[in-house]
Short mmCIF file of C-alpha atoms and ligand atoms in Angstrom, two decimals:
data_model
loop_
_atom_site.label_atom_id
_atom_site.label_comp_id
_atom_site.label_asym_id
_atom_site.label_seq_id
_atom_site.Cartn_x
_atom_site.Cartn_y
_atom_site.Cartn_z
CA MET A 909 -19.04 19.51 -26.43
CA SER A 910 -16.04 17.41 -26.97
CA PHE A 911 -12.62 19.07 -26.34
CA ASP A 912 -9.64 17.75 -27.89
CA ILE A 913 -6.67 19.51 -26.36
CA LYS A 914 -4.24 17.84 -28.65
CA SER A 915 -5.73 19.25 -31.88
CA ILE A 916 -6.20 22.75 -30.24
CA LEU A 917 -2.60 22.95 -29.30
CA GLU A 918 -1.00 21.20 -32.34
CA HIS A 919 -3.22 22.57 -35.04
CA SER A 920 -3.57 26.20 -34.26
CA ASP A 921 -1.46 29.25 -35.11
CA ILE A 922 1.24 30.42 -32.75
CA GLN A 923 -0.97 33.09 -31.17
CA GLU A 924 -3.56 30.66 -30.33
CA GLN A 925 -0.96 28.26 -28.97
CA LYS A 926 0.46 30.90 -26.76
CA ARG A 927 -2.97 31.76 -25.37
CA THR A 928 -3.98 28.11 -24.82
CA LEU A 929 -0.86 27.18 -23.00
CA LYS A 930 -0.98 30.21 -20.78
CA ASN A 931 -4.46 29.48 -19.91
CA ILE A 932 -3.94 25.87 -19.13
CA ASN A 933 -1.04 26.71 -16.96
CA GLN A 934 -2.81 29.42 -15.11
CA TYR A 935 -5.87 27.20 -14.41
CA PHE A 936 -4.03 24.14 -13.24
CA TYR A 937 -0.95 25.51 -11.60
CA THR A 938 -1.23 29.09 -10.36
CA ASN A 939 -3.07 31.06 -7.84
CA TYR A 940 -4.02 34.72 -7.20
CA LYS A 941 -4.92 36.97 -4.39
CA GLY A 942 -8.36 36.29 -3.12
CA ILE A 943 -8.47 32.70 -4.47
CA GLY A 944 -9.46 31.45 -0.84
CA LYS A 945 -7.91 29.25 1.77
CA ILE A 946 -7.88 25.57 2.58
CA LYS A 947 -6.97 23.89 5.92
CA VAL A 948 -4.53 21.04 5.53
CA PHE A 949 -3.02 19.28 8.65
CA GLU A 950 -4.27 22.19 10.96
CA GLN A 951 -2.64 24.75 8.85
CA GLU A 952 -4.12 27.14 6.38
CA PHE A 953 -2.88 27.50 2.90
CA GLU A 954 -4.10 29.37 -0.16
CA TYR A 955 -5.62 27.15 -2.87
CA PHE A 956 -3.01 26.14 -5.27
CA SER A 957 -5.18 26.90 -8.40
CA ASP A 958 -8.68 27.09 -9.64
CA PHE A 959 -8.27 23.50 -10.59
CA HIS A 960 -7.39 22.63 -6.98
CA LYS A 961 -10.87 24.06 -5.97
CA PHE A 962 -12.58 22.34 -8.83
CA TRP A 963 -10.92 18.91 -7.96
CA GLU A 964 -11.66 19.26 -4.29
CA LYS A 965 -15.38 19.72 -5.01
CA ASN A 966 -15.81 17.29 -7.91
CA HIS A 967 -13.32 14.40 -7.67
CA LYS A 968 -15.79 12.14 -6.15
CA LYS A 969 -18.44 12.74 -8.69
CA ILE A 970 -15.94 12.50 -11.68
CA LEU A 971 -14.07 9.34 -10.48
CA ASN A 972 -17.33 7.79 -8.97
CA PRO A 973 -15.56 4.67 -7.55
CA THR A 974 -18.15 1.97 -7.06
CA ILE A 975 -18.02 -1.49 -5.55
CA HIS A 976 -18.79 -4.28 -8.01
CA GLU A 977 -21.04 -6.88 -6.18
CA GLU A 978 -20.57 -9.74 -8.51
CA LYS A 979 -16.87 -9.32 -8.79
CA CYS A 980 -16.76 -9.22 -4.89
CA GLU A 981 -18.61 -12.59 -4.91
CA SER A 982 -16.20 -14.15 -7.43
CA VAL A 983 -13.05 -12.93 -5.21
CA ALA A 984 -14.97 -14.34 -2.04
CA ASP A 985 -15.38 -17.62 -3.86
CA VAL A 986 -11.68 -17.78 -4.65
CA LEU A 987 -10.87 -17.11 -0.93
CA HIS A 988 -13.17 -19.85 -0.03
CA ASP A 989 -11.37 -22.30 -2.38
CA LEU A 990 -8.00 -21.30 -1.03
CA PHE A 991 -9.27 -21.66 2.50
CA VAL A 992 -10.52 -25.13 1.87
CA LYS A 993 -7.32 -26.17 0.03
CA TYR A 994 -4.73 -24.57 2.22
CA GLY A 995 -6.34 -23.81 5.55
CA LYS A 996 -6.55 -20.63 7.61
CA ASN A 997 -2.72 -20.26 7.92
CA ILE A 998 -2.42 -18.57 4.46
CA PHE A 999 -4.29 -15.68 6.11
CA LEU A 1000 -2.02 -15.34 8.82
CA GLU A 1001 1.33 -13.60 8.96
CA LEU A 1002 3.28 -15.78 11.52
CA TYR A 1003 6.14 -13.99 12.98
CA ASP A 1004 8.90 -15.75 14.84
CA THR A 1005 8.30 -14.17 18.20
CA LEU A 1006 11.35 -15.76 19.86
CA ASP A 1007 9.30 -16.95 22.87
CA LEU A 1008 8.78 -13.30 24.03
CA THR A 1009 5.71 -12.96 26.33
CA LYS A 1010 2.50 -11.35 25.23
CA GLU A 1011 3.52 -8.14 26.99
CA GLU A 1012 6.91 -8.10 25.31
CA ILE A 1013 5.53 -8.83 21.84
CA CYS A 1014 3.12 -5.93 22.22
CA LYS A 1015 5.82 -3.55 23.28
CA VAL A 1016 8.27 -4.49 20.43
CA ARG A 1017 5.56 -4.33 17.86
CA LEU A 1018 4.05 -1.06 19.06
CA PHE A 1019 7.34 0.81 19.12
CA THR A 1020 8.47 -0.52 15.68
CA ALA A 1021 5.09 -0.49 13.78
CA ASN A 1022 5.32 3.35 13.44
CA GLN A 1023 8.96 3.28 12.43
CA ASP A 1024 9.19 0.64 9.73
CA PHE A 1025 7.80 2.72 6.98
CA ARG A 1026 8.05 0.21 4.27
CA GLY A 1027 7.49 -2.89 6.42
CA SER A 1028 10.91 -4.24 5.24
CA ARG A 1029 12.21 -5.23 8.68
CA ASN A 1030 11.28 -8.49 10.26
CA PHE A 1031 9.53 -8.62 13.58
CA SER A 1032 12.14 -11.10 14.77
CA GLU A 1033 14.94 -8.71 14.14
CA PHE A 1034 13.43 -6.30 16.54
CA ALA A 1035 12.57 -9.12 18.98
CA GLU A 1036 16.24 -10.27 18.95
CA ILE A 1037 17.29 -6.78 19.97
CA TYR A 1038 14.79 -6.75 22.72
CA ARG A 1039 16.11 -10.19 23.91
CA SER A 1040 19.50 -9.10 24.13
CA ASP A 1041 18.79 -5.86 26.05
CA PRO A 1042 15.15 -5.35 27.08
CA SER A 1043 15.96 -1.92 28.56
CA VAL A 1044 16.16 -0.54 25.07
CA PHE A 1045 12.39 -0.72 24.97
CA ASP A 1046 11.87 0.86 28.43
CA ILE A 1047 9.19 3.62 28.06
CA LYS A 1048 11.05 6.23 30.07
CA PHE A 1049 14.13 5.51 28.32
CA ILE A 1050 12.54 6.01 24.92
CA LEU A 1051 10.81 9.24 26.23
CA GLU A 1052 14.27 10.59 27.35
CA GLU A 1053 16.58 9.40 24.76
CA PRO A 1054 14.75 8.67 21.57
CA GLN A 1055 17.95 9.07 19.66
CA THR A 1056 19.68 6.29 21.37
CA PHE A 1057 16.50 4.18 21.04
CA LEU A 1058 16.60 4.62 17.33
CA ALA A 1059 20.25 3.85 17.11
CA LYS A 1060 19.78 0.57 19.15
CA LEU A 1061 17.22 -0.46 16.62
CA GLN A 1062 19.51 0.63 13.72
CA LEU A 1063 16.72 3.01 12.49
CA GLN A 1064 19.04 6.00 12.66
CA GLY A 1065 20.42 7.74 9.65
CA LEU A 1066 17.40 6.67 7.60
CA SER A 1067 15.06 8.96 5.93
CA GLN A 1068 13.05 11.55 7.87
CA SER A 1069 14.86 11.11 11.15
CA ASP A 1070 13.21 14.03 12.81
CA LYS A 1071 9.89 12.45 12.11
CA ARG A 1072 11.18 9.18 13.68
CA LEU A 1073 12.30 10.88 16.68
CA ARG A 1074 8.93 12.47 17.28
CA TYR A 1075 7.06 9.20 16.62
CA ALA A 1076 9.08 7.37 19.29
CA GLN A 1077 8.81 10.20 21.75
CA ILE A 1078 5.18 10.94 21.39
CA THR A 1079 4.13 7.34 21.67
CA ALA A 1080 6.27 6.92 24.81
CA GLU A 1081 5.06 10.02 26.25
CA PHE A 1082 1.40 9.00 25.88
CA LEU A 1083 2.07 5.54 27.66
CA TYR A 1084 4.25 7.23 30.33
CA SER A 1085 1.83 9.91 31.27
CA ASN A 1086 -1.07 7.45 31.54
CA GLY A 1087 1.11 4.81 33.44
CA LEU A 1088 0.49 2.17 30.68
CA GLU A 1089 2.55 -0.54 29.16
CA PRO A 1090 1.53 -1.19 25.56
CA PHE A 1091 -0.14 -4.43 26.61
CA ASP A 1092 -2.51 -2.39 28.85
CA LEU A 1093 -3.93 -0.44 25.87
CA PHE A 1094 -6.47 -3.24 25.61
CA SER A 1095 -8.08 -2.84 28.90
CA TYR A 1096 -7.52 0.88 28.97
CA ALA A 1097 -9.60 1.00 25.73
CA ASN A 1098 -12.42 -1.23 27.23
CA GLU A 1099 -11.24 -4.23 25.17
CA ASP A 1100 -12.44 -2.49 22.11
CA TYR A 1101 -10.28 -2.60 18.99
CA LEU A 1102 -11.93 0.40 17.50
CA GLU A 1103 -11.16 2.49 20.62
CA ILE A 1104 -7.56 1.52 20.48
CA ARG A 1105 -7.49 2.47 16.85
CA LYS A 1106 -8.99 5.86 17.69
CA LEU A 1107 -6.48 6.33 20.44
CA LEU A 1108 -3.56 5.61 18.24
CA THR A 1109 -4.63 7.43 15.16
CA GLU A 1110 -5.66 10.51 17.09
CA LEU A 1111 -2.41 10.68 18.83
CA LYS A 1112 -0.89 13.41 16.87
CA GLY A 1113 2.64 13.03 15.65
CA SER A 1114 2.94 9.39 16.74
CA GLY A 1115 3.07 8.04 13.23
CA PHE A 1116 0.11 5.85 13.74
CA GLY A 1117 -1.75 6.47 10.47
CA ASN A 1118 -4.62 4.16 9.50
CA LYS A 1119 -2.48 1.69 7.85
CA LYS A 1120 0.14 1.22 10.51
CA THR A 1121 -2.43 1.03 13.16
CA ASP A 1122 -4.59 -1.50 11.32
CA MET A 1123 -1.59 -3.68 10.88
CA PHE A 1124 -0.46 -3.38 14.54
CA LEU A 1125 -4.02 -4.38 15.72
CA ARG A 1126 -4.17 -7.18 13.26
CA ASP A 1127 -0.88 -8.53 14.62
CA MET A 1128 -1.93 -8.26 18.26
CA ARG A 1129 -4.98 -10.26 17.56
CA GLN A 1130 -3.19 -12.75 15.20
CA LEU A 1131 -0.36 -13.48 17.61
CA ASN A 1132 -2.89 -13.85 20.33
CA VAL A 1133 -1.47 -11.05 22.33
CA TRP A 1134 -4.99 -9.81 22.81
CA PRO A 1135 -8.18 -11.74 22.90
CA GLN A 1136 -11.06 -11.25 20.46
CA GLY A 1137 -12.63 -8.38 22.47
CA LYS A 1138 -14.93 -5.96 20.76
CA ASN A 1139 -15.04 -4.69 17.15
CA TYR A 1140 -12.14 -6.56 15.80
CA ASP A 1141 -14.23 -7.23 12.75
CA LYS A 1142 -14.47 -3.51 12.20
CA ILE A 1143 -10.79 -3.21 11.35
CA ASP A 1144 -10.20 -2.85 7.62
CA VAL A 1145 -7.59 -4.39 5.34
CA ALA A 1146 -4.59 -2.13 5.59
CA SER A 1147 -5.15 -0.21 2.38
CA ASP A 1148 -2.25 0.61 0.23
CA VAL A 1149 -1.14 0.68 -3.43
CA ASN A 1150 -0.82 -3.12 -3.46
CA THR A 1151 -4.34 -3.89 -2.25
CA ILE A 1152 -5.73 -1.02 -4.42
CA ARG A 1153 -4.04 -2.41 -7.46
CA VAL A 1154 -5.53 -5.92 -6.91
CA ALA A 1155 -9.02 -4.40 -6.27
CA LEU A 1156 -8.85 -2.36 -9.50
CA ARG A 1157 -7.56 -5.33 -11.57
CA THR A 1158 -10.19 -7.80 -10.18
CA GLY A 1159 -12.84 -5.16 -10.64
CA ILE A 1160 -14.18 -5.26 -7.18
CA LEU A 1161 -13.52 -1.52 -7.32
CA LYS A 1162 -14.26 0.54 -10.49
CA THR A 1163 -13.89 4.16 -11.43
CA ASP A 1164 -15.75 5.96 -14.22
CA ILE A 1165 -12.50 7.15 -15.85
CA PRO A 1166 -9.03 5.76 -15.49
CA LEU A 1167 -7.24 7.26 -12.49
CA ILE A 1168 -5.56 10.57 -13.10
CA SER A 1169 -1.85 11.08 -12.67
CA SER A 1170 -0.42 12.39 -9.52
CA PHE A 1171 0.79 15.41 -11.51
CA LEU A 1172 -2.97 16.41 -11.43
CA ASP A 1173 -3.87 14.79 -8.01
CA ILE A 1174 -1.06 16.67 -6.25
CA PHE A 1175 -3.57 17.35 -3.47
CA CYS A 1176 -4.19 13.72 -2.94
CA TYR A 1177 -7.93 13.77 -3.09
CA GLN A 1178 -8.17 10.82 -5.52
CA TYR A 1179 -5.70 8.91 -3.39
CA VAL A 1180 -7.66 9.40 -0.16
CA LEU A 1181 -10.85 8.54 -1.89
CA LEU A 1182 -9.56 5.40 -3.47
CA ASP A 1183 -7.86 4.33 -0.27
CA LYS A 1184 -11.18 4.51 1.61
CA MET A 1185 -13.19 2.85 -1.11
CA ASN A 1186 -10.63 0.08 -1.43
CA ALA A 1187 -11.06 -0.82 2.31
CA LYS A 1188 -14.83 -0.77 1.79
CA ALA A 1189 -14.52 -3.09 -1.25
CA TRP A 1190 -12.37 -5.68 0.56
CA ARG A 1191 -14.76 -5.44 3.49
CA ARG A 1192 -17.66 -6.25 1.10
CA VAL A 1193 -15.70 -9.28 -0.16
CA TRP A 1194 -15.23 -10.42 3.41
CA GLU A 1195 -18.95 -10.03 4.24
CA ILE A 1196 -20.01 -11.99 1.29
CA TRP A 1197 -17.50 -14.69 2.06
CA LYS A 1198 -18.73 -14.75 5.76
CA ASP A 1199 -22.42 -14.94 4.67
CA LYS A 1200 -21.82 -17.65 2.09
CA TYR A 1201 -19.55 -19.86 4.03
CA PRO A 1202 -20.12 -18.98 7.80
CA THR A 1203 -18.11 -21.77 9.16
CA GLU A 1204 -14.79 -20.92 7.70
CA THR A 1205 -14.43 -17.13 7.67
CA ILE A 1206 -11.45 -15.25 9.26
CA GLU A 1207 -12.37 -12.97 12.05
CA SER A 1208 -11.98 -9.73 10.43
CA PRO A 1209 -11.33 -8.14 6.97
CA CYS A 1210 -7.88 -6.92 8.37
CA GLN A 1211 -6.80 -10.55 8.30
CA MET A 1212 -7.12 -10.74 4.60
CA ASP A 1213 -4.22 -8.38 4.48
CA TYR A 1214 -1.43 -10.80 4.43
CA LEU A 1215 -2.70 -12.85 1.47
CA ILE A 1216 -3.94 -9.89 -0.59
CA TYR A 1217 -1.07 -7.45 0.22
CA LYS A 1218 1.94 -9.58 0.69
CA ILE A 1219 1.39 -12.60 -1.57
CA ILE A 1220 -1.06 -11.52 -4.39
CA GLY A 1221 -0.20 -7.75 -4.38
CA LYS A 1222 3.53 -7.93 -4.00
CA GLU A 1223 4.47 -11.15 -5.41
CA LEU A 1224 1.87 -12.00 -8.09
CA CYS A 1225 0.21 -8.90 -9.36
CA LYS A 1226 3.40 -7.20 -10.61
CA GLU A 1227 5.65 -7.24 -13.50
CA LYS A 1228 7.68 -10.26 -12.33
CA LEU A 1229 7.83 -12.55 -15.46
CA SER A 1230 10.73 -11.84 -17.77
CA PHE A 1231 11.04 -12.32 -21.35
CA PHE A 1232 14.47 -12.85 -22.96
CA LYS A 1233 16.02 -13.13 -26.31
CA CYS A 1234 19.26 -14.91 -27.10
CA ASP A 1235 21.76 -12.55 -28.62
CA SER A 1236 23.54 -15.09 -30.89
CA GLU A 1237 20.86 -17.53 -32.01
CA GLY A 1238 17.56 -15.59 -31.62
CA HIS A 1239 15.94 -18.06 -29.11
CA THR A 1240 13.30 -16.57 -26.90
CA PHE A 1241 12.23 -17.68 -23.55
CA PHE A 1242 10.36 -16.57 -20.35
CA TRP A 1243 12.32 -16.63 -17.10
CA HIS A 1244 11.38 -16.20 -13.44
CA SER A 1245 14.16 -13.77 -12.73
CA SER A 1246 15.21 -10.73 -14.54
CA ARG A 1247 18.68 -11.02 -13.14
CA ASN A 1248 19.51 -13.57 -15.77
CA SER A 1249 21.92 -12.71 -18.63
CA THR A 1250 22.24 -16.20 -20.14
CA CYS A 1251 20.31 -17.86 -22.91
CA GLN A 1252 18.65 -20.66 -21.03
CA VAL A 1253 17.76 -22.44 -24.29
CA CYS A 1254 21.49 -22.72 -25.37
CA TYR A 1255 22.28 -23.82 -21.93
CA GLU A 1256 19.59 -26.38 -21.72
CA GLU A 1257 20.48 -27.73 -25.23
CA LYS A 1258 24.19 -27.59 -25.38
CA ARG A 1259 25.26 -26.63 -21.84
CA GLU A 1260 26.83 -23.48 -23.59
CA ARG A 1261 26.56 -20.02 -21.96
CA LYS A 1262 25.43 -17.46 -24.49
CA ARG A 1263 24.41 -13.91 -23.66
CA ALA A 1264 20.49 -13.08 -23.71
CA SER A 1265 18.88 -9.79 -23.24
CA LEU A 1266 15.90 -8.83 -21.38
CA ILE A 1267 13.18 -7.72 -23.67
CA PHE A 1268 10.17 -7.05 -21.31
CA LYS A 1269 8.76 -7.82 -17.94
CA ASP A 1270 5.03 -8.29 -17.48
CA LEU A 1271 2.39 -9.85 -15.16
CA PRO A 1272 2.88 -13.60 -14.79
CA CYS A 1273 -0.93 -14.20 -15.05
CA LYS A 1274 -1.04 -12.88 -18.65
CA TYR A 1275 0.96 -15.81 -19.95
CA GLN A 1276 0.74 -19.52 -19.77
CA GLU A 1277 4.45 -19.44 -19.10
CA GLY A 1278 3.85 -17.37 -15.90
CA GLU A 1279 4.07 -20.81 -14.20
CA ILE A 1280 7.81 -20.63 -14.39
CA TYR A 1281 7.86 -17.60 -12.18
CA VAL A 1282 4.95 -18.60 -9.72
CA SER A 1283 6.25 -22.26 -9.13
CA ARG A 1284 9.86 -20.79 -8.39
CA ASN A 1285 8.95 -17.99 -6.05
CA ARG A 1286 9.72 -19.10 -2.56
CA ARG A 1287 7.39 -16.65 -0.69
CA ILE A 1288 4.40 -17.97 -2.79
CA GLN A 1289 5.30 -21.65 -2.51
CA GLU A 1290 5.83 -21.49 1.07
CA LYS A 1291 2.37 -20.36 1.74
CA LEU A 1292 0.58 -21.87 -1.41
CA PRO A 1293 2.55 -24.97 -2.33
CA GLU A 1294 1.71 -26.11 -5.93
CA LEU A 1295 0.19 -22.86 -6.91
CA ARG A 1296 0.79 -22.29 -10.63
CA GLU A 1297 -0.93 -19.06 -11.36
CA CYS A 1298 -2.56 -16.17 -9.53
CA PRO A 1299 -5.74 -17.45 -8.05
CA PHE A 1300 -7.53 -14.25 -9.32
CA THR A 1301 -6.47 -14.75 -12.99
CA LYS A 1302 -9.91 -15.71 -14.17
CA ILE A 1303 -11.58 -12.79 -12.43
CA CYS A 1304 -9.11 -10.27 -13.87
CA ASN A 1305 -9.28 -12.04 -17.18
CA SER A 1306 -5.80 -11.14 -17.71
CA LYS A 1307 -5.16 -13.61 -20.65
CA ASP A 1308 -7.74 -11.78 -22.69
CA PRO A 1309 -6.08 -9.47 -25.28
CA ASN A 1310 -8.46 -6.74 -24.19
CA PHE A 1311 -7.23 -6.81 -20.48
CA VAL A 1312 -6.11 -3.44 -19.31
CA LYS A 1313 -3.39 -3.48 -16.59
CA LEU A 1314 -5.03 -0.82 -14.35
CA GLN A 1315 -2.59 1.03 -12.07
CA PRO A 1316 -3.09 2.24 -8.58
CA PRO A 1317 -3.06 5.83 -7.75
CA LYS A 1318 0.21 7.49 -6.61
CA SER A 1319 0.35 9.67 -3.64
CA ILE A 1320 2.26 12.87 -3.35
CA SER A 1321 3.17 14.51 -0.09
CA ILE A 1322 1.27 17.78 0.55
CA LEU A 1323 3.91 19.38 2.78
CA GLY A 1324 7.65 19.36 2.61
CA ARG A 1325 10.16 19.87 -0.29
CA THR A 1326 8.27 17.97 -2.83
CA GLY A 1327 4.71 19.01 -1.78
CA TRP A 1328 2.35 21.27 -3.56
CA THR A 1329 2.53 23.91 -0.83
CA THR A 1330 6.14 24.74 -1.83
CA ALA A 1331 5.20 24.68 -5.56
CA MET A 1332 2.77 27.60 -5.49
CA THR A 1333 3.00 30.68 -7.57
CA ARG A 1334 0.99 33.56 -8.66
CA LYS A 1335 -0.71 33.83 -12.09
CA GLU A 1336 1.19 36.87 -13.25
CA GLU A 1337 4.47 35.81 -11.86
CA GLY A 1338 4.71 32.53 -13.67
CA GLY A 1339 7.18 29.71 -12.75
CA GLY A 1340 6.32 27.60 -9.71
CA GLY A 1341 6.34 23.82 -9.56
CA LEU A 1342 8.77 21.32 -8.15
CA MET A 1343 12.45 20.83 -8.49
CA SER A 1344 14.69 18.05 -6.85
ZN1 LIG B 1367 20.30 -19.25 -27.37
ZN1 LIG B 1368 -3.21 -10.99 -12.28
#
């Protein structure tokens, strides 16, 4: 049976329309006494709706995310080519550590990894704060005065400050009660990266989710703070929307239907599933690469992170190429920056400044002219000099008119002001939902 909700709603009489809409709303967005309970973060909640139950049970079968073997091999081949051309360094995020010792690097990174939610602050900024006053990172001090600690790091007054206090305090508490410095975690966990990972991610309220933990571990190995030890190769790429986006567009990860909107995935089942499968897909790429070219592979999938996340995901696989139209003479041109308001054709030809308007922004890899952007992006050129287009362009086939710019899932918080737990309502009561 094919069901066309558009024609049912739009081409029926008003009585039918009323019934249909009431039905849709009840099914997706309301609950009732006896609907059942679900445990989230150690707390019990009623199911949000019948759809919530359905989606919990069936999201895996319906989305059916699969890893595409041939695509993984193509991506592995590209990584191989890049490795041969540019060397291992493109896979390393090399911080300026300001000559701090291994112990100091570890301490600074551990206490900031769970605070820098968007990864926008430089390691060297924090290292500089340490250098000017190491006592700021004293574990007992952080435990007793987390507020001052955050202030010294200029992390105060930012979003979610209660959370931040807890993160600092719980991490410090754990170290203090075990008589450990962050550097000692390695021997404490039997030189096993998986054990350290378990330790941190199970430290409730410390802010060490999978992604932050994996990035921290990657850094400790990469900066040579800790030796190779055990199970470093079990650490995955730090999965996030950027790496998921690249996985979907290259096709190493595929779903049976396009991802659903976060309006429907308010319980985050889709996001969690994709997140998990994404890490597996990148691991498969790494395995193929390692098997095919055993002499050159990086130590662990987590080390692909910098190239895939920061360079490809954030600089290349985004709407970074701008298309402008000249207001007075109708010239059109691509430009590397959207912050331009001048017709560069008029300027080039007659050195005259005429206004131009931004018409659209799109992926650089879709156009021959994408080169303008790629060759002028400093972050790309620093690591990959002379690169002219995204190295995955042929795999994504993005110049093909049938190319679909697949989008990563969006995650919605489960608890809090904008979470679904505050959006609940009863069937007969109506209303419910979110407001800002
Ligand atoms: Zn012009
Ligand atoms: Zn692309």
